[in-house]
Amino acid sequence: EDKVVQSPLSLVVHEGDTVTLNCSYEVTNFRSLLWYKQEKKAPTFLFMLTSSGIEKKSGRLSSILDKKELSSILNITATQTGDSAIYLCASMNRDDKIIFGKGTRLHILP
Amino acid sequence: DGGITQSPKYLFRKEGQNVTLSCEQNLNHDAMYWYRQDPGQGLRLIYYSQIVNDFQKGDIAEGYSVSREKKESFPLTVTSAQKNPTAFYLCATGWSLFHEQYFGPGTRLTVT
């Protein structure tokens, strides 16, 4: 059965810290991995990763895919209270099937 | 202004009634999706559509039905056959099934 597992399930850090969120997948005919930030209920798209080893960056956020390890990480440096959210990871396979992980709930303390 | 509209924001129904959730987009996206989210769980795919007049079942399609008669609209009907309909429902769109998805604001359905 295809699955996406995120860890940790929740994380509390202080403002300014760096955090690393993990996502592992077991998916038939894997194509891409996606990261979303969910706050106020509706997720917003962050990254789509298709190639292994190529880092994608957007400001203080970066993500990389490791197809050998079947995993991805999302890094957030110099965290701010506005980074508090649920971060969702999802896999997309070549049959157009999308599977989401349960998310990591990140809370940044001021 | 451009975007994805889901209405209403909150919906209450009695058990045994069918209810239709609206999703409208003016982004000219071909692909549209319906997800449900339950407390402590990730998003689960109900149905998706790649193009007008075509749609496919997702992981939890039982008890739901959809139509895609227009590019802009992808309504979801929650039928009385759905055993646990109370949930938060999210509609999403994308340029194609291989592009990132953009989510609407969601509809919270409560069935009593």
Short mmCIF file of C-alpha atoms in Angstrom, two decimals:
data_model
loop_
_atom_site.label_atom_id
_atom_site.label_comp_id
_atom_site.label_asym_id
_atom_site.label_seq_id
_atom_site.Cartn_x
_atom_site.Cartn_y
_atom_site.Cartn_z
CA GLU A 1 0.00 0.00 0.00
CA ASP A 2 1.36 3.41 -0.97
CA LYS A 3 2.06 5.73 1.94
CA VAL A 4 3.67 9.00 2.94
CA VAL A 5 5.00 9.42 6.47
CA GLN A 6 6.03 12.71 8.03
CA SER A 7 8.08 13.28 11.14
CA PRO A 8 7.97 14.66 13.67
CA LEU A 9 4.22 14.96 14.08
CA SER A 10 4.71 18.16 16.05
CA LEU A 11 7.58 20.44 16.87
CA VAL A 12 8.00 23.46 19.14
CA VAL A 13 11.05 25.70 18.78
CA HIS A 14 12.07 29.25 19.62
CA GLU A 15 12.11 32.07 17.13
CA GLY A 16 15.44 32.15 15.29
CA ASP A 17 16.00 28.41 15.46
CA THR A 18 16.45 26.28 12.35
CA VAL A 19 14.09 23.34 11.84
CA THR A 20 14.16 20.30 9.58
CA LEU A 21 10.96 18.49 8.70
CA ASN A 22 11.08 14.98 7.28
CA CYS A 23 8.97 13.16 4.74
CA SER A 24 9.41 9.57 3.60
CA TYR A 25 7.41 7.80 0.95
CA GLU A 26 6.67 4.36 -0.38
CA VAL A 27 4.86 4.96 -3.63
CA THR A 28 4.47 2.90 -6.78
CA ASN A 29 5.63 4.74 -9.92
CA PHE A 30 6.71 7.79 -7.96
CA ARG A 31 6.88 11.02 -9.93
CA SER A 32 7.11 14.07 -7.65
CA LEU A 33 6.99 15.16 -4.05
CA LEU A 34 5.15 18.29 -2.95
CA TRP A 35 5.32 20.42 0.18
CA TYR A 36 2.48 22.61 1.42
CA LYS A 37 2.08 25.02 4.31
CA GLN A 38 -1.32 24.89 5.93
CA GLU A 39 -2.52 27.71 8.12
CA LYS A 40 -6.10 28.83 8.57
CA LYS A 41 -7.16 25.52 7.04
CA ALA A 42 -6.34 25.93 3.31
CA PRO A 43 -2.86 24.68 2.27
CA THR A 44 -0.57 26.87 0.17
CA PHE A 45 1.92 25.35 -2.23
CA LEU A 46 5.62 25.55 -1.32
CA PHE A 47 7.70 23.23 -3.50
CA MET A 48 7.46 20.47 -6.07
CA LEU A 49 10.49 18.17 -6.23
CA THR A 50 11.02 15.77 -9.09
CA SER A 51 14.79 15.40 -9.40
CA SER A 52 16.95 13.93 -6.68
CA GLY A 53 19.66 16.06 -5.08
CA ILE A 54 18.56 19.42 -6.44
CA GLU A 55 17.72 21.88 -3.70
CA LYS A 56 14.82 24.25 -4.15
CA LYS A 57 14.86 27.49 -2.17
CA SER A 58 12.34 30.18 -1.40
CA GLY A 59 13.58 32.75 1.09
CA ARG A 60 14.29 31.00 4.37
CA LEU A 61 12.72 27.75 3.18
CA SER A 62 14.51 25.07 1.23
CA SER A 63 13.78 21.48 0.31
CA ILE A 64 15.55 18.57 -1.31
CA LEU A 65 14.54 15.14 -2.54
CA ASP A 66 16.57 11.95 -2.06
CA LYS A 67 15.16 9.26 -4.34
CA LYS A 68 17.67 6.69 -3.09
CA GLU A 69 16.42 7.11 0.48
CA LEU A 70 12.81 7.70 -0.66
CA SER A 71 12.67 10.85 1.40
CA SER A 72 12.63 14.62 1.41
CA ILE A 73 13.41 17.30 3.95
CA LEU A 74 12.06 20.79 4.37
CA ASN A 75 14.39 23.24 6.11
CA ILE A 76 13.35 26.54 7.63
CA THR A 77 16.15 28.80 8.86
CA ALA A 78 15.85 31.77 11.24
CA THR A 79 12.28 30.78 12.09
CA GLN A 80 9.66 33.42 12.79
CA THR A 81 6.31 33.17 14.57
CA GLY A 82 4.64 33.45 11.17
CA ASP A 83 6.15 30.09 10.25
CA SER A 84 3.84 28.40 12.74
CA ALA A 85 1.63 26.11 10.67
CA ILE A 86 1.05 22.53 9.60
CA TYR A 87 3.48 21.46 6.90
CA LEU A 88 2.10 18.84 4.54
CA CYS A 89 4.08 16.53 2.30
CA ALA A 90 2.44 14.73 -0.62
CA SER A 91 3.58 12.28 -3.27
CA MET A 92 2.37 12.27 -6.86
CA ASN A 93 2.84 9.18 -8.98
CA ARG A 94 2.79 8.61 -12.72
CA ASP A 95 -0.82 7.42 -12.54
CA ASP A 96 -1.80 10.89 -11.27
CA LYS A 97 -2.45 9.64 -7.76
CA ILE A 98 -1.68 12.03 -4.91
CA ILE A 99 -1.16 10.87 -1.34
CA PHE A 100 -0.70 13.23 1.59
CA GLY A 101 1.13 12.63 4.84
CA LYS A 102 -0.52 13.57 8.11
CA GLY A 103 1.55 16.71 8.44
CA THR A 104 4.00 18.20 10.91
CA ARG A 105 2.55 20.81 13.24
CA LEU A 106 5.21 23.45 13.82
CA HIS A 107 4.89 26.02 16.58
CA ILE A 108 7.38 28.87 16.89
CA LEU A 109 7.67 30.49 20.31
CA PRO A 110 8.50 34.22 20.40
CA ASP B 1 -10.31 39.03 -8.86
CA GLY B 2 -8.91 35.60 -9.61
CA GLY B 3 -9.21 32.61 -7.36
CA ILE B 4 -11.08 29.61 -6.12
CA THR B 5 -14.42 30.02 -4.44
CA GLN B 6 -16.03 27.49 -2.19
CA SER B 7 -19.41 28.12 -0.72
CA PRO B 8 -20.77 28.12 1.82
CA LYS B 9 -18.05 28.32 4.48
CA TYR B 10 -20.17 26.36 6.96
CA LEU B 11 -22.94 23.92 6.09
CA PHE B 12 -25.27 22.01 8.36
CA ARG B 13 -27.45 19.11 7.25
CA LYS B 14 -29.59 16.40 8.74
CA GLU B 15 -28.56 12.79 8.35
CA GLY B 16 -30.08 11.17 5.28
CA GLN B 17 -30.02 14.29 3.13
CA ASN B 18 -27.82 14.75 0.10
CA VAL B 19 -25.83 17.97 0.05
CA THR B 20 -23.85 19.64 -2.75
CA LEU B 21 -20.71 21.65 -2.11
CA SER B 22 -19.74 24.29 -4.62
CA CYS B 23 -16.30 24.90 -6.11
CA GLU B 24 -15.79 27.61 -8.73
CA GLN B 25 -12.53 28.87 -10.24
CA ASN B 26 -11.61 31.62 -12.68
CA LEU B 27 -7.95 30.65 -13.00
CA ASN B 28 -8.55 28.79 -16.27
CA HIS B 29 -7.10 25.65 -14.68
CA ASP B 30 -7.90 22.31 -16.30
CA ALA B 31 -7.45 20.10 -13.25
CA MET B 32 -9.73 20.23 -10.22
CA TYR B 33 -9.74 18.14 -7.05
CA TRP B 34 -11.83 17.47 -3.98
CA TYR B 35 -10.25 16.51 -0.64
CA ARG B 36 -11.59 15.97 2.82
CA GLN B 37 -9.68 16.59 5.99
CA ASP B 38 -10.51 15.05 9.36
CA PRO B 39 -8.94 15.99 12.70
CA GLY B 40 -5.49 14.45 13.06
CA GLN B 41 -5.41 13.22 9.49
CA GLY B 42 -3.91 14.51 6.29
CA LEU B 43 -5.90 15.42 3.23
CA ARG B 44 -7.57 12.51 1.47
CA LEU B 45 -8.50 12.64 -2.20
CA ILE B 46 -12.18 12.10 -3.04
CA TYR B 47 -12.41 12.83 -6.77
CA TYR B 48 -10.39 14.64 -9.37
CA SER B 49 -10.95 15.90 -12.88
CA GLN B 50 -8.38 16.49 -15.57
CA ILE B 51 -10.71 18.03 -18.12
CA VAL B 52 -14.33 18.96 -18.70
CA ASN B 53 -16.74 15.99 -18.76
CA ASP B 54 -14.13 13.69 -17.27
CA PHE B 55 -13.41 12.77 -13.66
CA GLN B 56 -11.77 9.97 -11.72
CA LYS B 57 -12.30 8.45 -8.30
CA GLY B 58 -9.74 9.19 -5.63
CA ASP B 59 -9.01 7.15 -2.54
CA ILE B 60 -12.31 7.66 -0.74
CA ALA B 61 -14.94 8.18 -3.44
CA GLU B 62 -17.63 5.99 -1.89
CA GLY B 63 -20.67 8.01 -0.89
CA TYR B 64 -19.69 10.98 -3.05
CA SER B 65 -20.45 12.08 -6.61
CA VAL B 66 -19.15 14.89 -8.82
CA SER B 67 -19.77 16.48 -12.19
CA ARG B 68 -17.60 18.60 -14.48
CA GLU B 69 -19.91 20.16 -17.03
CA LYS B 70 -17.96 23.41 -17.14
CA LYS B 71 -14.27 24.13 -16.79
CA GLU B 72 -14.95 26.62 -14.02
CA SER B 73 -17.09 24.40 -11.82
CA PHE B 74 -16.60 21.07 -10.01
CA PRO B 75 -19.45 20.52 -7.53
CA LEU B 76 -19.26 17.70 -5.00
CA THR B 77 -22.39 15.92 -3.77
CA VAL B 78 -22.18 14.20 -0.42
CA THR B 79 -24.85 11.51 -0.55
CA SER B 80 -26.70 9.83 2.28
CA ALA B 81 -24.56 6.75 1.56
CA GLN B 82 -21.47 8.48 2.98
CA LYS B 83 -21.14 7.04 6.49
CA ASN B 84 -19.14 9.85 8.10
CA PRO B 85 -19.82 13.01 6.13
CA THR B 86 -18.90 15.54 8.83
CA ALA B 87 -15.52 16.95 7.78
CA PHE B 88 -13.70 19.89 6.28
CA TYR B 89 -13.85 19.77 2.47
CA LEU B 90 -11.20 21.40 0.31
CA CYS B 91 -11.35 22.03 -3.42
CA ALA B 92 -8.11 22.50 -5.35
CA THR B 93 -7.16 23.37 -8.93
CA GLY B 94 -4.06 23.14 -11.09
CA TRP B 95 -2.93 23.74 -14.66
CA SER B 96 -2.79 19.99 -15.12
CA LEU B 97 -2.52 16.89 -13.00
CA PHE B 98 1.27 17.35 -13.05
CA HIS B 99 1.31 20.88 -11.72
CA GLU B 100 1.10 22.22 -8.21
CA GLN B 101 -2.33 22.63 -6.71
CA TYR B 102 -3.97 25.74 -5.37
CA PHE B 103 -6.59 25.36 -2.68
CA GLY B 104 -9.89 27.10 -2.03
CA PRO B 105 -10.90 28.28 1.44
CA GLY B 106 -12.83 25.11 2.25
CA THR B 107 -16.32 24.21 3.44
CA ARG B 108 -16.94 22.74 6.87
CA LEU B 109 -19.85 20.30 6.66
CA THR B 110 -21.61 19.14 9.80
CA VAL B 111 -24.21 16.39 9.56
CA THR B 112 -26.34 15.61 12.60
#
